[in-house]
Amino acid sequence: MLIFILPPSWDELRARLENRGEDAPEVIELRLKNAEEEMAQVAKFDFVIINELFESALFDLKAIIHAQRLKYAAQRRLRADTFESLNIPESN
């Protein structure tokens, strides 16, 4: 499972990097260049979260993790006793 977390906009990404006050301008430019290259790969990911508000992004991340735990293979592994008691064959 691959999750890509995107900023809400390019301007917001730049502002977040600048507002940290940790990096020199040339470091910020390098980070933005790297971010552009990374974002070009977003279609290869299974899920995309837009990190506009932290609480919302965290909720989305938790929802993805929860959904993964509900997939058939995970449930079959974690709740084998339930599947057996319901006479559901493994190949089903």
Coordinates of C-alpha atoms in Angstrom, one line a residue:
M1 CA 0.0 0.0 0.0
L2 CA 1.4 3.3 -1.1
I3 CA 0.1 6.6 0.3
F4 CA 1.2 10.0 -1.1
I5 CA 0.6 13.1 1.0
L6 CA 0.2 16.3 -1.1
P7 CA 0.2 19.9 -0.1
P8 CA -3.0 21.8 -0.9
S9 CA -1.1 24.0 -3.4
W10 CA 2.3 24.8 -4.6
D11 CA 2.1 28.2 -2.9
E12 CA 1.2 26.6 0.4
L13 CA 4.1 24.1 0.1
R14 CA 6.5 27.0 -0.4
A15 CA 5.0 29.0 2.4
R16 CA 5.2 26.1 4.8
L17 CA 8.9 25.5 4.0
E18 CA 9.7 29.2 4.3
N19 CA 7.7 29.7 7.5
R20 CA 9.6 26.9 9.3
G21 CA 12.6 29.3 9.3
E22 CA 15.0 26.3 9.3
D23 CA 16.4 26.3 5.7
A24 CA 18.3 28.8 3.6
P25 CA 16.6 30.0 0.5
E26 CA 18.7 27.7 -1.8
V27 CA 17.8 24.7 0.4
I28 CA 14.1 25.6 0.0
E29 CA 14.5 25.8 -3.7
L30 CA 16.2 22.4 -3.8
R31 CA 13.4 20.9 -1.7
L32 CA 10.8 22.4 -4.0
K33 CA 12.6 20.9 -7.0
N34 CA 12.7 17.5 -5.3
A35 CA 9.0 17.8 -4.4
E36 CA 8.1 18.5 -8.0
E37 CA 9.9 15.4 -9.1
E38 CA 8.2 13.3 -6.4
M39 CA 4.7 14.7 -7.1
A40 CA 5.2 13.6 -10.8
Q41 CA 5.0 10.1 -9.4
V42 CA 1.7 10.5 -7.6
A43 CA -0.3 8.3 -10.1
K44 CA 1.8 5.3 -8.9
F45 CA 0.3 5.5 -5.4
D46 CA -2.7 3.7 -4.1
F47 CA -4.0 6.6 -2.1
V48 CA -3.6 10.4 -2.1
I49 CA -4.2 12.6 0.9
I50 CA -4.3 16.4 0.5
N51 CA -2.8 17.8 3.6
E52 CA -4.8 21.0 3.9
L53 CA -5.7 20.7 7.6
F54 CA -3.6 18.3 9.7
E55 CA -6.7 16.9 11.6
S56 CA -8.4 16.1 8.3
A57 CA -5.3 14.5 6.8
L58 CA -4.8 12.4 9.9
F59 CA -8.4 11.3 9.7
D60 CA -7.9 10.3 6.1
L61 CA -4.8 8.4 6.9
K62 CA -6.5 6.5 9.8
A63 CA -9.4 5.7 7.4
I64 CA -7.0 4.2 4.9
I65 CA -5.3 2.1 7.5
H66 CA -8.7 1.0 8.9
A67 CA -10.0 0.0 5.4
Q68 CA -6.8 -2.0 4.7
R69 CA -7.5 -4.0 7.9
L70 CA -11.0 -4.8 6.6
K71 CA -9.8 -6.3 3.3
Y72 CA -10.7 -10.0 2.9
A73 CA -7.2 -11.3 3.2
A74 CA -6.6 -9.4 6.5
Q75 CA -9.9 -10.4 8.0
R76 CA -9.3 -14.0 6.9
R77 CA -6.0 -14.0 8.7
L78 CA -7.1 -12.1 11.8
R79 CA -10.5 -13.7 12.2
A80 CA -9.9 -17.3 10.9
D81 CA -12.1 -18.7 13.7
T82 CA -15.1 -16.6 12.5
F83 CA -14.7 -17.8 8.9
E84 CA -14.3 -21.4 10.0
S85 CA -17.4 -21.2 12.3
L86 CA -19.4 -19.9 9.3
N87 CA -18.0 -22.7 7.1
I88 CA -16.5 -20.3 4.6
P89 CA -13.8 -22.1 2.6
E90 CA -10.5 -20.4 2.2
S91 CA -10.7 -20.4 -1.5
N92 CA -13.8 -18.3 -1.4

